[in-house]
mmCIF file with all atom_site columns, C-alpha atoms in Angstrom:
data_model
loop_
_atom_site.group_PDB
_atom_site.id
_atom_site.type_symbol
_atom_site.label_atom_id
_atom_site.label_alt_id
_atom_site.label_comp_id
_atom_site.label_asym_id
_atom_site.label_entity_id
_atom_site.label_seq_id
_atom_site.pdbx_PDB_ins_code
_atom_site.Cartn_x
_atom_site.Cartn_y
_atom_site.Cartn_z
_atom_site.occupancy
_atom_site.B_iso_or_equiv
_atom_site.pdbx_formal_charge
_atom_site.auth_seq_id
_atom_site.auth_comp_id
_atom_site.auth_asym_id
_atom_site.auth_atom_id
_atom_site.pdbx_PDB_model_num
ATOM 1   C CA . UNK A 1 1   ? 11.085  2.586  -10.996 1.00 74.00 ? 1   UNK A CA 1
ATOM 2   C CA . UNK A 1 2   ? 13.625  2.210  -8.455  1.00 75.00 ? 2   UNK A CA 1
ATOM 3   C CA . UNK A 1 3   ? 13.683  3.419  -5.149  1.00 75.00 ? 3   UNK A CA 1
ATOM 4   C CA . UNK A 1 4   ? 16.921  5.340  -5.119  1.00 70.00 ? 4   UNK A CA 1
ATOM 5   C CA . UNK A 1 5   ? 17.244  8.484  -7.147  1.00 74.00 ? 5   UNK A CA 1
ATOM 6   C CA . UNK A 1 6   ? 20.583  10.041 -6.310  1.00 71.00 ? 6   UNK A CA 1
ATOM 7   C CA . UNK A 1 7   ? 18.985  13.158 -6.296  1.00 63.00 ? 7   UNK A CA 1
ATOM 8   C CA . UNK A 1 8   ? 19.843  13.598 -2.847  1.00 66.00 ? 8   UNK A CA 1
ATOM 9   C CA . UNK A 1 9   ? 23.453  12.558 -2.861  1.00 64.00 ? 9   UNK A CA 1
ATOM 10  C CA . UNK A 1 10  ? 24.554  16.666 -2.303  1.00 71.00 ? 10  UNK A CA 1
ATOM 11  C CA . UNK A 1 11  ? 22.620  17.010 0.640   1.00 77.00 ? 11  UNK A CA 1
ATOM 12  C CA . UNK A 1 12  ? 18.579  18.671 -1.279  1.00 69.00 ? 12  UNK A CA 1
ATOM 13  C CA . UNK A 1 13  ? 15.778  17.645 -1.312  1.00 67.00 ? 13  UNK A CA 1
ATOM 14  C CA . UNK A 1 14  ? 12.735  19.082 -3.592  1.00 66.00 ? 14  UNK A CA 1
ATOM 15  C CA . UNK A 1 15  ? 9.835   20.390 -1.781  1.00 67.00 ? 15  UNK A CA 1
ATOM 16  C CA . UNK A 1 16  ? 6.382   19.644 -3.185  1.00 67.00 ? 16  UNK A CA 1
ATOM 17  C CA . UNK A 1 17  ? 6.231   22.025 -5.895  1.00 65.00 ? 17  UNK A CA 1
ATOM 18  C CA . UNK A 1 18  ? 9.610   21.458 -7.521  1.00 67.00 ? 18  UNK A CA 1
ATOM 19  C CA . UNK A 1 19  ? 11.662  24.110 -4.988  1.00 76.00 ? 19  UNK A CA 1
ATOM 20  C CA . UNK A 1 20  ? 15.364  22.445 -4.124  1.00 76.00 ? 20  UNK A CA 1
ATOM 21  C CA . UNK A 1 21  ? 16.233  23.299 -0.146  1.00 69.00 ? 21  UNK A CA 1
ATOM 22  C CA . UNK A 1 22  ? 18.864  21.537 1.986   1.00 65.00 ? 22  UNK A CA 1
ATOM 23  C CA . UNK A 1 23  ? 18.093  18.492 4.107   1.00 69.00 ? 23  UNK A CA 1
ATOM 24  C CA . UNK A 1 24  ? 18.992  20.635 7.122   1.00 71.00 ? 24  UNK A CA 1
ATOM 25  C CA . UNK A 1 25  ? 16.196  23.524 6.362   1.00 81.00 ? 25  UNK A CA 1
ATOM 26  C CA . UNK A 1 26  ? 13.842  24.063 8.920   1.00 87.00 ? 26  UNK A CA 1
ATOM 27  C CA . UNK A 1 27  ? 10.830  22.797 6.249   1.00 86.00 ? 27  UNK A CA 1
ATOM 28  C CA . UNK A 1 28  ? 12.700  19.659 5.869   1.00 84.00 ? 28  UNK A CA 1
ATOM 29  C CA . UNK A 1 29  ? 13.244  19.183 10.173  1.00 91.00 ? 29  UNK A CA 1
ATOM 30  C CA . UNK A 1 30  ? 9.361   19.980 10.479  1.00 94.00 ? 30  UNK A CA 1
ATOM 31  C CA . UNK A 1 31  ? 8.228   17.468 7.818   1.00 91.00 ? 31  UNK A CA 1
ATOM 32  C CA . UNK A 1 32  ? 10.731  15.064 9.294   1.00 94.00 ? 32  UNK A CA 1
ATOM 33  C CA . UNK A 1 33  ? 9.930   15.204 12.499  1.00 97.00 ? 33  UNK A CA 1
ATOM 34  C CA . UNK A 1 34  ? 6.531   14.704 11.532  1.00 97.00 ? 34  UNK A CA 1
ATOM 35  C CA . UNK A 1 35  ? 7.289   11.642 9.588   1.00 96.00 ? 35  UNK A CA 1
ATOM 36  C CA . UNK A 1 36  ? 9.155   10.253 12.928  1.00 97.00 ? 36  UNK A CA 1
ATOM 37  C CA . UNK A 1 37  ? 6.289   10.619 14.933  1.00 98.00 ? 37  UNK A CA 1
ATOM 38  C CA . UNK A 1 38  ? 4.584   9.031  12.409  1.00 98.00 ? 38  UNK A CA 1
ATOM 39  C CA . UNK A 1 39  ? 6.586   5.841  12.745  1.00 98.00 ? 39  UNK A CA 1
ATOM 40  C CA . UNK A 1 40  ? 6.702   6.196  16.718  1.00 98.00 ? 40  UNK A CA 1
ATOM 41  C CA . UNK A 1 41  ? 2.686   5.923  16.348  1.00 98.00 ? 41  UNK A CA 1
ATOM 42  C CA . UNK A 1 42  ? 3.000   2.551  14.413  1.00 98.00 ? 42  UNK A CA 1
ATOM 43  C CA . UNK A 1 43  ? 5.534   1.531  17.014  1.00 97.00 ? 43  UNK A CA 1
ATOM 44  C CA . UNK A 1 44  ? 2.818   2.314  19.922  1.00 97.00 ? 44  UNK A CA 1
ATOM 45  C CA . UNK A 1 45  ? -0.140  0.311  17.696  1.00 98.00 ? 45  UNK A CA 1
ATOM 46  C CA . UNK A 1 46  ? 2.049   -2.550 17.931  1.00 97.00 ? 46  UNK A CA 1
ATOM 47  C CA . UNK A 1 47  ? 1.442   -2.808 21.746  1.00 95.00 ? 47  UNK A CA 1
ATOM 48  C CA . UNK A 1 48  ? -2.148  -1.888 21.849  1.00 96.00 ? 48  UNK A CA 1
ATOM 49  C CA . UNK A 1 49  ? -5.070  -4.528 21.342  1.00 95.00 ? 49  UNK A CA 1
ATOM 50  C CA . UNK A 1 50  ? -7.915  -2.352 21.993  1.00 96.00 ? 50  UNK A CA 1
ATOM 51  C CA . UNK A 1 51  ? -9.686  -1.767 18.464  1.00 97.00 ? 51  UNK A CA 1
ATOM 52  C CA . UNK A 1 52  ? -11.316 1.499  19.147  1.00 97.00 ? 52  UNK A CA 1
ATOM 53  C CA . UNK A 1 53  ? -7.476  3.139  20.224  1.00 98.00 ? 53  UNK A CA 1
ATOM 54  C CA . UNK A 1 54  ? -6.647  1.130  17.030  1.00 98.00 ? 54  UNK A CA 1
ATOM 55  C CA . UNK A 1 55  ? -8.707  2.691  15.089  1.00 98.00 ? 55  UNK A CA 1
ATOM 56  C CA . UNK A 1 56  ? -7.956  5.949  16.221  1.00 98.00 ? 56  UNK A CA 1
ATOM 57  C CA . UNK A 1 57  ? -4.311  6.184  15.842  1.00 98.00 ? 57  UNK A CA 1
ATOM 58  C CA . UNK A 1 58  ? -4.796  5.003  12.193  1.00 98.00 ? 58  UNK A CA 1
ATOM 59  C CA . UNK A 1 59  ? -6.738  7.487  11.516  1.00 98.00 ? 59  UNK A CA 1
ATOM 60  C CA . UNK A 1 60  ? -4.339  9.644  12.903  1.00 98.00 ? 60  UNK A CA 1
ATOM 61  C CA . UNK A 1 61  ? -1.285  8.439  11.199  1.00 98.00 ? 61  UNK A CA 1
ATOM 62  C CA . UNK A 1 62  ? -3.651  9.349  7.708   1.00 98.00 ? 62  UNK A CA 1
ATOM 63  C CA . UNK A 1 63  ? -4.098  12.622 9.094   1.00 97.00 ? 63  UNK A CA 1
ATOM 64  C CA . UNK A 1 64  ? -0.129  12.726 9.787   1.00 98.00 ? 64  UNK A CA 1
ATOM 65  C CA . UNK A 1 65  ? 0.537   11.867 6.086   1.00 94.00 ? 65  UNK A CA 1
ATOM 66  C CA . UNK A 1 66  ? -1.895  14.816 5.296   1.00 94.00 ? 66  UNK A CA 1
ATOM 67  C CA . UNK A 1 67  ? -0.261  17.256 7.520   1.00 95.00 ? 67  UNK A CA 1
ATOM 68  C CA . UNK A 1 68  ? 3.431   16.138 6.675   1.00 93.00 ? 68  UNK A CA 1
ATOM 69  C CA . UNK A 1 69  ? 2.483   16.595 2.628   1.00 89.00 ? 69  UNK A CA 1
ATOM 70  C CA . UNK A 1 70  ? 1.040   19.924 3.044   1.00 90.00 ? 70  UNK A CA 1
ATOM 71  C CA . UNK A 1 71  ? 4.633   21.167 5.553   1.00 90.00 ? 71  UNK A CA 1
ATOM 72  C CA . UNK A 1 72  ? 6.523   19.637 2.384   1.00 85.00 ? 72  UNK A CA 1
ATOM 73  C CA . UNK A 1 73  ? 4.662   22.578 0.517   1.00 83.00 ? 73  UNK A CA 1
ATOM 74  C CA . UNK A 1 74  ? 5.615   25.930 0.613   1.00 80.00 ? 74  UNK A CA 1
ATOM 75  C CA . UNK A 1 75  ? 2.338   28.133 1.322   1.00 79.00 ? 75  UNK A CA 1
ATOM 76  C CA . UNK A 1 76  ? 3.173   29.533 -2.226  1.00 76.00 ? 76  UNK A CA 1
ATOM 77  C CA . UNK A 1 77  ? 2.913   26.301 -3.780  1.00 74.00 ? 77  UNK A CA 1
ATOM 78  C CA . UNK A 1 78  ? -0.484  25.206 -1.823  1.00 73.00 ? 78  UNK A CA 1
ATOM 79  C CA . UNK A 1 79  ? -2.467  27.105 -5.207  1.00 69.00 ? 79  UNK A CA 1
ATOM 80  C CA . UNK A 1 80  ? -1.995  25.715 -8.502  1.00 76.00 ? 80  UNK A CA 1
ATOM 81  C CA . UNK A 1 81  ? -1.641  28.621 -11.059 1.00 78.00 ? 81  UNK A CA 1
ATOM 82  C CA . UNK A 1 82  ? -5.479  27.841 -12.456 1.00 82.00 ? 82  UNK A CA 1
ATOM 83  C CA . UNK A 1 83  ? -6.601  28.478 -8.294  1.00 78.00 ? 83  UNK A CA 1
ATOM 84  C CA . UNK A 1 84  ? -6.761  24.899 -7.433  1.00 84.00 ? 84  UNK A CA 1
ATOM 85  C CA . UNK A 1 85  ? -5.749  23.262 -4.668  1.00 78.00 ? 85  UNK A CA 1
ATOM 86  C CA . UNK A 1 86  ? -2.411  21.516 -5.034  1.00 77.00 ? 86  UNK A CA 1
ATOM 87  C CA . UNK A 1 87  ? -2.925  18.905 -1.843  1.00 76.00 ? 87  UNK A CA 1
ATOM 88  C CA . UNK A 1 88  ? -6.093  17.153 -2.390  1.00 82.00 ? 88  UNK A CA 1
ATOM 89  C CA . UNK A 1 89  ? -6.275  16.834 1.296   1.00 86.00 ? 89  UNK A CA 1
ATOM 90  C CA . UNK A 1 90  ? -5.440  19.247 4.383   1.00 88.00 ? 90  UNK A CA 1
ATOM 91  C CA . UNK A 1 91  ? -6.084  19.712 7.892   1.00 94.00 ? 91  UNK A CA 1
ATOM 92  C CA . UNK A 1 92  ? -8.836  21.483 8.601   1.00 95.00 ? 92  UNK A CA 1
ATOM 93  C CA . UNK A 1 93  ? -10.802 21.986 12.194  1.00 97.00 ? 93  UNK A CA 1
ATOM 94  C CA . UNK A 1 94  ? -12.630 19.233 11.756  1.00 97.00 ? 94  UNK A CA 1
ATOM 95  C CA . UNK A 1 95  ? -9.791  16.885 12.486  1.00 98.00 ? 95  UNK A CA 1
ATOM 96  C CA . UNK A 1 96  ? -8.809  18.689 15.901  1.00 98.00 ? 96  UNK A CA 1
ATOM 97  C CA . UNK A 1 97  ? -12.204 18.289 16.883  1.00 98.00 ? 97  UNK A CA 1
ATOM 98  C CA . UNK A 1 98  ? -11.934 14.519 16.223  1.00 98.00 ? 98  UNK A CA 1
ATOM 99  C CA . UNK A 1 99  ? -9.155  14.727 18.816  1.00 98.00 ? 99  UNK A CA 1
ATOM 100 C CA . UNK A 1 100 ? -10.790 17.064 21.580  1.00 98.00 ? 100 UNK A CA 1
ATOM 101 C CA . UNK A 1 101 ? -13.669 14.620 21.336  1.00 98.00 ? 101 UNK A CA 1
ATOM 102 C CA . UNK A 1 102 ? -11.863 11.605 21.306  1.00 98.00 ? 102 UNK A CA 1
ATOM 103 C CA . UNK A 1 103 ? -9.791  13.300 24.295  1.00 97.00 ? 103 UNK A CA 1
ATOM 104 C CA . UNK A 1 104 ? -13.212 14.077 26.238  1.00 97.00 ? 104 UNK A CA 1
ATOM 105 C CA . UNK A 1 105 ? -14.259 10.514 26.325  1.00 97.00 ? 105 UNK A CA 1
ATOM 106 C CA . UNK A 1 106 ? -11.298 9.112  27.459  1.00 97.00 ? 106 UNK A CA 1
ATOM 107 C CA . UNK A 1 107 ? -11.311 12.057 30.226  1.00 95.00 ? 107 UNK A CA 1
ATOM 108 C CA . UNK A 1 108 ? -14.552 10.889 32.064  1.00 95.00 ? 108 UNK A CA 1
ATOM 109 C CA . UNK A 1 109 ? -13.100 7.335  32.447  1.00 93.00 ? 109 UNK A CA 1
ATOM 110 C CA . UNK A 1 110 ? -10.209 9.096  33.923  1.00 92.00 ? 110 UNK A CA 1
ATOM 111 C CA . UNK A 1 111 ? -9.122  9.964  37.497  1.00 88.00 ? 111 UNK A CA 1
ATOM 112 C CA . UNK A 1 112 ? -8.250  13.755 37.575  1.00 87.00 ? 112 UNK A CA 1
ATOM 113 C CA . UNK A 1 113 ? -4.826  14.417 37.749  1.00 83.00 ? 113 UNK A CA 1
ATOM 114 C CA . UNK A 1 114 ? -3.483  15.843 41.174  1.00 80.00 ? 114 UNK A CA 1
ATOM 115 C CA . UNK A 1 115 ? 0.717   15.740 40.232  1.00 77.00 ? 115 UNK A CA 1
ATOM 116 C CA . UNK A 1 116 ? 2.266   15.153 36.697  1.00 86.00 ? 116 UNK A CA 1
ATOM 117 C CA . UNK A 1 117 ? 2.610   11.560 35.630  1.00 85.00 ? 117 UNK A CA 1
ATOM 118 C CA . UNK A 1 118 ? 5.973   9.832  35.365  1.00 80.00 ? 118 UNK A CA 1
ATOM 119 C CA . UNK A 1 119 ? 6.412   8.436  31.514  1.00 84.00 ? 119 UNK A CA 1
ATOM 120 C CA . UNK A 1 120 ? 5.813   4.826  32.141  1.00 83.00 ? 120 UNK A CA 1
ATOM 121 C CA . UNK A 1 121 ? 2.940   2.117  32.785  1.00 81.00 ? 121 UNK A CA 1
ATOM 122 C CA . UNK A 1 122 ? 3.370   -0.971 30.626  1.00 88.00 ? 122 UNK A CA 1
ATOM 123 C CA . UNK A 1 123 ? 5.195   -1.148 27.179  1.00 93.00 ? 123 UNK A CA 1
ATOM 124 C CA . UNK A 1 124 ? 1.687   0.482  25.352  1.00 95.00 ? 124 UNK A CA 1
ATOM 125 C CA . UNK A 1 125 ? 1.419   3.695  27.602  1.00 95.00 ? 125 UNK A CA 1
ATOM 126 C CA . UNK A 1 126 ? 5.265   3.986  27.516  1.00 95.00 ? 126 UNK A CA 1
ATOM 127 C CA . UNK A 1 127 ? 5.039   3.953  23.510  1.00 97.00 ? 127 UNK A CA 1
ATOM 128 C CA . UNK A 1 128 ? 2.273   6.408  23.680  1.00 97.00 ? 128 UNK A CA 1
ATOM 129 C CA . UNK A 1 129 ? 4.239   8.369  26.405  1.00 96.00 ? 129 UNK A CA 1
ATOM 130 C CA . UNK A 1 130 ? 7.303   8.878  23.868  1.00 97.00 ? 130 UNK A CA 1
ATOM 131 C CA . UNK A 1 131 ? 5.174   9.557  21.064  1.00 98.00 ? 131 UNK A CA 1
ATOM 132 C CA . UNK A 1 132 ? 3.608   12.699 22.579  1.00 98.00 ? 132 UNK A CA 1
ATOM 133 C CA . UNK A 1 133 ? 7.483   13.629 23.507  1.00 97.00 ? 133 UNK A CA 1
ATOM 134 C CA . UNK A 1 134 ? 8.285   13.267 19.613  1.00 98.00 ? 134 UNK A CA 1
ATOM 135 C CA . UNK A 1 135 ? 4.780   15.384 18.813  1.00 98.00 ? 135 UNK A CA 1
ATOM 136 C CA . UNK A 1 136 ? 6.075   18.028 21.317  1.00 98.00 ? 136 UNK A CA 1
ATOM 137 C CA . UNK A 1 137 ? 9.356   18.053 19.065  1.00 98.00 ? 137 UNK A CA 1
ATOM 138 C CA . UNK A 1 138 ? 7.765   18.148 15.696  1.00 98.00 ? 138 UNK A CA 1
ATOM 139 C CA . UNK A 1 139 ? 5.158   20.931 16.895  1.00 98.00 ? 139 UNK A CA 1
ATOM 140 C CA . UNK A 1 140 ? 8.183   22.785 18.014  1.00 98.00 ? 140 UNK A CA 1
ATOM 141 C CA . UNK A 1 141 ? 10.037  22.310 14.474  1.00 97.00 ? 141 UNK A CA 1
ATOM 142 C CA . UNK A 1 142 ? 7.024   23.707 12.632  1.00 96.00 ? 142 UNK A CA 1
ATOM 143 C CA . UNK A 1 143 ? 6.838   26.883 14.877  1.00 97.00 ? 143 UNK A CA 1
ATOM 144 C CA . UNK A 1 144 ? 10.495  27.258 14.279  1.00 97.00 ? 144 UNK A CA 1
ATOM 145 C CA . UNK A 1 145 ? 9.713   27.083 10.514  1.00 95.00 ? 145 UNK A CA 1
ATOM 146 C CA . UNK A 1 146 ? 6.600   29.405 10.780  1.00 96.00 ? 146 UNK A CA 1
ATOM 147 C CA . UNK A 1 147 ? 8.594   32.182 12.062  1.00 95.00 ? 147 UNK A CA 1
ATOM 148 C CA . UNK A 1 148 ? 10.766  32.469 9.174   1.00 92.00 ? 148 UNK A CA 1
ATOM 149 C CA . UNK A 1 149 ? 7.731   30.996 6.265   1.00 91.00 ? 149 UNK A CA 1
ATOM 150 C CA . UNK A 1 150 ? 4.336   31.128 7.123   1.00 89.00 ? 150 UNK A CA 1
ATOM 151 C CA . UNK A 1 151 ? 2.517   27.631 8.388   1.00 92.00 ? 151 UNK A CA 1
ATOM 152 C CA . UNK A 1 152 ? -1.172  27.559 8.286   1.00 92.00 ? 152 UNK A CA 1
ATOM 153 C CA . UNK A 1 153 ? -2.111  27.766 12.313  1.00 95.00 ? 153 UNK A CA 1
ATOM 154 C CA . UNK A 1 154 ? -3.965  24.574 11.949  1.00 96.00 ? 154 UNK A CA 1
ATOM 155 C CA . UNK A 1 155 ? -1.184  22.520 11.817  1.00 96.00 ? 155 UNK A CA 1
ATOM 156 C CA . UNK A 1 156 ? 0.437   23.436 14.919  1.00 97.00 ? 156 UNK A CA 1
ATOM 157 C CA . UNK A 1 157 ? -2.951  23.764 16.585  1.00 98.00 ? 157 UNK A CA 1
ATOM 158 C CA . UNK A 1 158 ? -3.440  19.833 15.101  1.00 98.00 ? 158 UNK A CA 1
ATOM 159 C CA . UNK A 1 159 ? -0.342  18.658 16.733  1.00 98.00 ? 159 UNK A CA 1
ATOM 160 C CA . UNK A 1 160 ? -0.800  20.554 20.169  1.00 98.00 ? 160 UNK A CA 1
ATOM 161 C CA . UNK A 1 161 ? -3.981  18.968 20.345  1.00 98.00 ? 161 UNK A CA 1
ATOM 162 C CA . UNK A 1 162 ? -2.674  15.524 19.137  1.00 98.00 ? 162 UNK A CA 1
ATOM 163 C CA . UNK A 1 163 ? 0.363   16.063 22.146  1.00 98.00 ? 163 UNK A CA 1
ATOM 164 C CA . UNK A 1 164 ? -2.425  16.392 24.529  1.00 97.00 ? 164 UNK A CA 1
ATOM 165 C CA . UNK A 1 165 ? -4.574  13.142 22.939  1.00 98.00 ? 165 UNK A CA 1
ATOM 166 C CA . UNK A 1 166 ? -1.332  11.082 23.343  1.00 98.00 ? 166 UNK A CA 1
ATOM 167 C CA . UNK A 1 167 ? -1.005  11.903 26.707  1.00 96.00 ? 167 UNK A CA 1
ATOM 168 C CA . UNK A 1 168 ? -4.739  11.150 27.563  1.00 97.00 ? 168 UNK A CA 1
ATOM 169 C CA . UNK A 1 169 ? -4.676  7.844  25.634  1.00 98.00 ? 169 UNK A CA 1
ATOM 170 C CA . UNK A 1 170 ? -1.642  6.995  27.658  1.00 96.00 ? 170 UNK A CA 1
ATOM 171 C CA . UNK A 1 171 ? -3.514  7.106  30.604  1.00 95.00 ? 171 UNK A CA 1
ATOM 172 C CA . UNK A 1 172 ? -6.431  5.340  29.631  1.00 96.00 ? 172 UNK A CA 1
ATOM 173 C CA . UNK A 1 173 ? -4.431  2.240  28.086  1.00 96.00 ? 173 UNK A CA 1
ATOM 174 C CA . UNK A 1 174 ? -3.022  2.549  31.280  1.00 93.00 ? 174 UNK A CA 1
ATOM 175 C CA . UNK A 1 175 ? -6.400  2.340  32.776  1.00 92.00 ? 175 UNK A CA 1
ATOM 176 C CA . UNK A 1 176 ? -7.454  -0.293 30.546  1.00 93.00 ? 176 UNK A CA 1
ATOM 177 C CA . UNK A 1 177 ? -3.984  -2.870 31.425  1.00 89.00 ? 177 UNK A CA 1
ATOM 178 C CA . UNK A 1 178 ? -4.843  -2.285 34.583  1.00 89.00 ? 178 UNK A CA 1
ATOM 179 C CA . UNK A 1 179 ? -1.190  -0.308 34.816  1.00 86.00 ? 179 UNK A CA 1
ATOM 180 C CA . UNK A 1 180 ? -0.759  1.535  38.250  1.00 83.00 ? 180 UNK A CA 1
ATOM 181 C CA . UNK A 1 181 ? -0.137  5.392  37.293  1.00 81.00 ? 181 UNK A CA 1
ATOM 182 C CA . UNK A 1 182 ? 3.160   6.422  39.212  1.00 82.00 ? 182 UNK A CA 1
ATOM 183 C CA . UNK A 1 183 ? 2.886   10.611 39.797  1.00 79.00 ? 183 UNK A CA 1
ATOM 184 C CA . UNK A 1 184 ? 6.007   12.852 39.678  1.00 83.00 ? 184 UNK A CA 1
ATOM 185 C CA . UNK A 1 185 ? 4.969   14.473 43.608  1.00 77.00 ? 185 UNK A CA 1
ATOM 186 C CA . UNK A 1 186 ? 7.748   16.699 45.342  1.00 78.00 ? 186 UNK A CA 1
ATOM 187 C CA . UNK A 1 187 ? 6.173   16.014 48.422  1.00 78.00 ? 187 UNK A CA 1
ATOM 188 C CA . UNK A 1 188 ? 7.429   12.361 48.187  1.00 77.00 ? 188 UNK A CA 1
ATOM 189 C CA . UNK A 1 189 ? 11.541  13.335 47.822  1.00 73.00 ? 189 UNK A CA 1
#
């Protein structure tokens, strides 16, 4: 089977579930996005020794997969006409839990923040630094899409969480590189 399909070649795509949409729909920019972020993450693991954060971020790159298949479906399409479940996977609560805990760990090792953080440290916490920018965008592309076709909440709740994870882990591989923390402070101008 060959990789190329020409399909494509008139500006569609097919959505999971057979449904032709432009490349430019709002469905296609969310599951995009995702997919960016996605590679930004792999990007970011290719800085980071540290096999616990390791760990983590592949297991959140599976759970990006998971979340980018099911914004690929419409909500019509998520039920099979015999009631099953198209996606054999989706995220559920459970995996924004997995973030607030991994996010609370982190946190006590942590100095509490007194001024926003510059973007920045060494090249790990600046990877992880643009990869909560890109989650910001693609949580903003799938509220963009849910206000025109519904989105299950927990996807945007999964990537507002994730946002907030990125930025955490960025400080603690900070921490960890021993990486001095420079703070945005308009006292200082």
């Amino acid at each position: 089977m060959k990789i190329y399909t020409k399909t494509g070649d008139k500006g569609t795509t097919a959505l999971y579930g057979g449904k032709r949409v432009s490349k430019a729909s709002a469905r296609v920019e969310s599951y995009g996005n995702i997919d960016e972020l996605n590679s930004f993450i792999g990007l970011a693991k290719s800085e980071i020794t540290d096999e616990k954060v390791l760990n983590q971020l592949k297991k959140i790159q599976f759970d990006l997969f998971t979340l980018g298949s099911e914004s690929a479906t419409p909500t019509d399409k998520l039920t099979l006409a015999n009631g099953k479940s198209r996606l054999t996977l989706m995220i559920s609560e459970t995996e924004i839990e997995e973030l607030e805990n991994w996010m609370d760990e982190y946190e006590t090792q942590l100095e509490p923040l007194q001024y926003f953080i510059l973007p920045g440290g060494g090249k790990s916490a600046t990877a992880l630094h643009v990869c909560r920018t890109v989650c910001r965008r693609a949580e903003r592309s799938l509220v963009f899409l849910n206000e025109s076709e519904e989105v299950r909440p927990e996807l945007i709740k999964y990537l507002n969480r994730l946002s907030d994870y990125l930025f955490v882990l960025a400080r603690y591989v900070s921490k960890l590189n021993k990486e001095k923390e420079e703070y945005w402070n308009p006292n200082d101008r």
